[in-house]
Short mmCIF file of C-alpha atoms in Angstrom, two decimals:
data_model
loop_
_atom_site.label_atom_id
_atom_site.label_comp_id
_atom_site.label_asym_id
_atom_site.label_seq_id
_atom_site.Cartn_x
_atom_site.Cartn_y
_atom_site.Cartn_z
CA UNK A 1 0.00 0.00 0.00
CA UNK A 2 1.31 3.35 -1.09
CA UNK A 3 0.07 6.77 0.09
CA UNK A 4 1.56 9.14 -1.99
CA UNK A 5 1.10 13.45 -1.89
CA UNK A 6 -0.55 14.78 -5.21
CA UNK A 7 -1.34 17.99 -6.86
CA UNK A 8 -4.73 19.26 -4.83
CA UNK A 9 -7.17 19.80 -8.10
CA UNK A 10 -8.21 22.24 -9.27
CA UNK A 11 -12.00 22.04 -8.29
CA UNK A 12 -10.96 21.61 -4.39
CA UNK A 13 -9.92 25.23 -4.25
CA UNK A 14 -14.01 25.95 -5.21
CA UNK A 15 -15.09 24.18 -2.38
CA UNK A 16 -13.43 26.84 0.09
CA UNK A 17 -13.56 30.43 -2.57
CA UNK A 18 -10.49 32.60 -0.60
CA UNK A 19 -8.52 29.41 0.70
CA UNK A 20 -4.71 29.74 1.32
CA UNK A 21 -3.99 25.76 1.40
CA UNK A 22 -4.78 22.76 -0.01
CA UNK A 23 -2.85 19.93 -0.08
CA UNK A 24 -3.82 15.98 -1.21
CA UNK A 25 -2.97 12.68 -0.37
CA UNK A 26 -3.81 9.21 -2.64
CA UNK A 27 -4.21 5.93 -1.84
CA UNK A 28 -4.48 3.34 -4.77
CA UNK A 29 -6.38 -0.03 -3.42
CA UNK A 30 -5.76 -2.74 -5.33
CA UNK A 31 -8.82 -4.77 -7.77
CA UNK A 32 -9.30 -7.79 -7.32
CA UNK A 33 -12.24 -10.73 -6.47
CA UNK A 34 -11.25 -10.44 -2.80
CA UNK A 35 -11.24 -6.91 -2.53
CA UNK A 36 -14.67 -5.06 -1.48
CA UNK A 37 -15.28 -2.24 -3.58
CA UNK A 38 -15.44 0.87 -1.51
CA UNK A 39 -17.29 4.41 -2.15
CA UNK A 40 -16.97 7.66 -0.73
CA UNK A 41 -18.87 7.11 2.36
CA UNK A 42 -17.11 3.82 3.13
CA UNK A 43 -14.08 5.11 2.66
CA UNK A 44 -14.25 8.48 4.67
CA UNK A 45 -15.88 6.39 7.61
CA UNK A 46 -13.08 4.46 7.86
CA UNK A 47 -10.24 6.64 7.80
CA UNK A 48 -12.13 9.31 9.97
CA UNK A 49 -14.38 7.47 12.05
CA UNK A 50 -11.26 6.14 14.47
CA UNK A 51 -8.05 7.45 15.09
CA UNK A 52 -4.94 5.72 16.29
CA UNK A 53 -3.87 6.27 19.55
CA UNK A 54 -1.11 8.84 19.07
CA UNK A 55 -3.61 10.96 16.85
CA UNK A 56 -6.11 10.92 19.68
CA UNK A 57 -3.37 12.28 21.98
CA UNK A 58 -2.58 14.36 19.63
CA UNK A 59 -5.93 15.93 19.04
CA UNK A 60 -6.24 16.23 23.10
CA UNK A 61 -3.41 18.23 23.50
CA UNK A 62 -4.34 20.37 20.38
CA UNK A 63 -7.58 20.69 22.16
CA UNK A 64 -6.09 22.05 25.54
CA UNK A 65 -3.83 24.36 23.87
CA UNK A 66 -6.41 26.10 21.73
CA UNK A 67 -9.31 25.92 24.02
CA UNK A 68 -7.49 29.09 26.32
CA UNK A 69 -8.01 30.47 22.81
CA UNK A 70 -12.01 30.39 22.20
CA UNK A 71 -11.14 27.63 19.78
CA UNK A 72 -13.87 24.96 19.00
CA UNK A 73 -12.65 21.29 20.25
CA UNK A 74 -15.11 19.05 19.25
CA UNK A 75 -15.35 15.75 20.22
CA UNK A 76 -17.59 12.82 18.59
CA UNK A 77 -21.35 12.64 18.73
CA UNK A 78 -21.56 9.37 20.10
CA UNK A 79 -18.52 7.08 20.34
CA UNK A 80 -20.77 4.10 19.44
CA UNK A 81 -21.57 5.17 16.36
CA UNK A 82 -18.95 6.99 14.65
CA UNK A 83 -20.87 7.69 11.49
CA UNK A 84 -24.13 9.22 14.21
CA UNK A 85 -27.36 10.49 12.91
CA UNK A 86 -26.46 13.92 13.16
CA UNK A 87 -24.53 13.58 10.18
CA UNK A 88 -20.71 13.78 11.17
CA UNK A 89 -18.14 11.49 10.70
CA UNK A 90 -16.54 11.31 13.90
CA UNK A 91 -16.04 14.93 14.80
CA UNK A 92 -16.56 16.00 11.58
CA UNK A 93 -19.75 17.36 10.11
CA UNK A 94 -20.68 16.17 7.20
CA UNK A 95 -21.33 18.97 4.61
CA UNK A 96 -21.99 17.05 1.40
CA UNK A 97 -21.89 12.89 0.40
CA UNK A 98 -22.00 11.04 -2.51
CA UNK A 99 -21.10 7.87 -3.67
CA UNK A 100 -17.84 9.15 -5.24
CA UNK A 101 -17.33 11.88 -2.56
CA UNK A 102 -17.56 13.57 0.47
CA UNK A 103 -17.33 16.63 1.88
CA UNK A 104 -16.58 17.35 5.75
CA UNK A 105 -15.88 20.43 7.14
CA UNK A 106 -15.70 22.67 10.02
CA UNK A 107 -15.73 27.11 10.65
CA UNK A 108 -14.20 28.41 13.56
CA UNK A 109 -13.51 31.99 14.47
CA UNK A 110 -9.59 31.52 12.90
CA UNK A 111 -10.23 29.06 10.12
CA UNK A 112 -12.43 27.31 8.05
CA UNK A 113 -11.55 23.50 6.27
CA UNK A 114 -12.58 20.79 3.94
CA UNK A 115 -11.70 17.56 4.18
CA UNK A 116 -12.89 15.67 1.16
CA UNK A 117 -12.66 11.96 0.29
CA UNK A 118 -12.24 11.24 -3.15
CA UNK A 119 -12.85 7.73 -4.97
CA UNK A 120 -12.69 7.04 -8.45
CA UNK A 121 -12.54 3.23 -9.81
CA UNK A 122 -10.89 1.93 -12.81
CA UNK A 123 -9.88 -1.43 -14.29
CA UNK A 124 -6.10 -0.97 -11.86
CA UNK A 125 -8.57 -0.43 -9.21
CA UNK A 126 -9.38 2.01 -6.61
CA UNK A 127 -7.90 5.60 -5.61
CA UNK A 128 -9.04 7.35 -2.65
CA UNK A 129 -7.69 10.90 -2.65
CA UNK A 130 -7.98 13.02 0.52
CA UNK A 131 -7.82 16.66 0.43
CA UNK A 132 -8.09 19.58 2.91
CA UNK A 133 -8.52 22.90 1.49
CA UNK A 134 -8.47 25.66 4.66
CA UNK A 135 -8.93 29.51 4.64
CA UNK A 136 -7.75 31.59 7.58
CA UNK A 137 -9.52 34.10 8.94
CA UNK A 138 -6.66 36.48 11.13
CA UNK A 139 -2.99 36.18 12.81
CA UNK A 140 -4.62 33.37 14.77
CA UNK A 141 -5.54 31.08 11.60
CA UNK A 142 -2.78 31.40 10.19
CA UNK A 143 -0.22 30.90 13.47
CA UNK A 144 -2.56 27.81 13.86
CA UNK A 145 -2.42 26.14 10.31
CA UNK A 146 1.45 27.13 10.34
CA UNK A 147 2.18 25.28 13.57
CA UNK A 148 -0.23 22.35 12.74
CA UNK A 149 1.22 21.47 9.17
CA UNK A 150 4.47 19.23 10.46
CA UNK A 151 1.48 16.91 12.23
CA UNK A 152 -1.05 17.41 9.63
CA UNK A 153 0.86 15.51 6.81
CA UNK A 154 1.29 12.75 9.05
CA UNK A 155 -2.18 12.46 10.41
CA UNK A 156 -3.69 12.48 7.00
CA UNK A 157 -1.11 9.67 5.78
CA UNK A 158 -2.06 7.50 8.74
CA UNK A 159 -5.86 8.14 8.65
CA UNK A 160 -6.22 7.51 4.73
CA UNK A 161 -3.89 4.61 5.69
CA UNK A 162 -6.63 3.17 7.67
CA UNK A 163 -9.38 3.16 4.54
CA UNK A 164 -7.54 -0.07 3.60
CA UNK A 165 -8.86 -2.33 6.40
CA UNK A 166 -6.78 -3.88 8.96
#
């Protein structure tokens, strides 16, 4: 399994008019008659849904920093059911889904994001692409996305990691 960064395209920027970043990550899943397809849905669930450990501490100390801050520091709906009736995807709200994406996404007082999850199927088989497009709002969004970027790169390879299966 390969995860591999890509060239954000062009449409992502549209999702979020005024962003400053984007970046994109792809993972190409393999065909095959013992391979599950998997769509958008699928696919976002399970690379957002659960976290590995050292993202989750990761995320709590990210939340105890900013919170000083007035920053939102959401946690999940309902830790049973990751993908919960009030349409999020673990802390993420869901903003648009499809079977060949979706969009998740967040506004805060210092930034706004997109996360979307890509999948597009062809006789090779299966790339999921994950993307985050953000806009900053003031110093503050942009401090935060600076200081955050070393992690980020590594959270999104591990959690798009995960859309593989154990």
């Amino acid at each position: 399994m390969t995860i591999r960064e890509i060239t954000p395209e062009a449409g992502a920027w549209a999702l979020l008019p005024g962003a400053q970043f984007a970046d994109a990550f792809r993972l190409m899943l393999p065909s095959g008659p013992d391979v599950a397809p998997v769509d958008a849905l699928t696919a976002a669930r399970r690379m957002m849904a659960t976290s590995p450990a050292w993202v989750r501490r990761l995320m709590a100390l990210r939340n105890v920093l900013v919170a000083p801050l007035g920053l939102k520091t959401p946690e999940p709906a309902n830790a049973d059911d990751p993908a919960d009736a009030d349409g999020r995807i673990g802390i993420f709200p869901i903003l648009s889904s499809g079977p060949e994406r979706v969009v998740l996404g967040m506004a805060d007082k210092h930034l706004d994001f997109r996360a979307v999850v890509d999948v597009h199927r062809d006789a090779a088989g299966c790339q999921v692409t994950a993307t985050t497009v953000v806009r900053t709002h003031n110093w503050l969004g942009r401090a935060y996305l600076a200081a955050i970027l070393p992690f980020h790169r590594l959270v999104v390879r591990s959690m798009l990691g995960q859309v593989a299966g154990p």
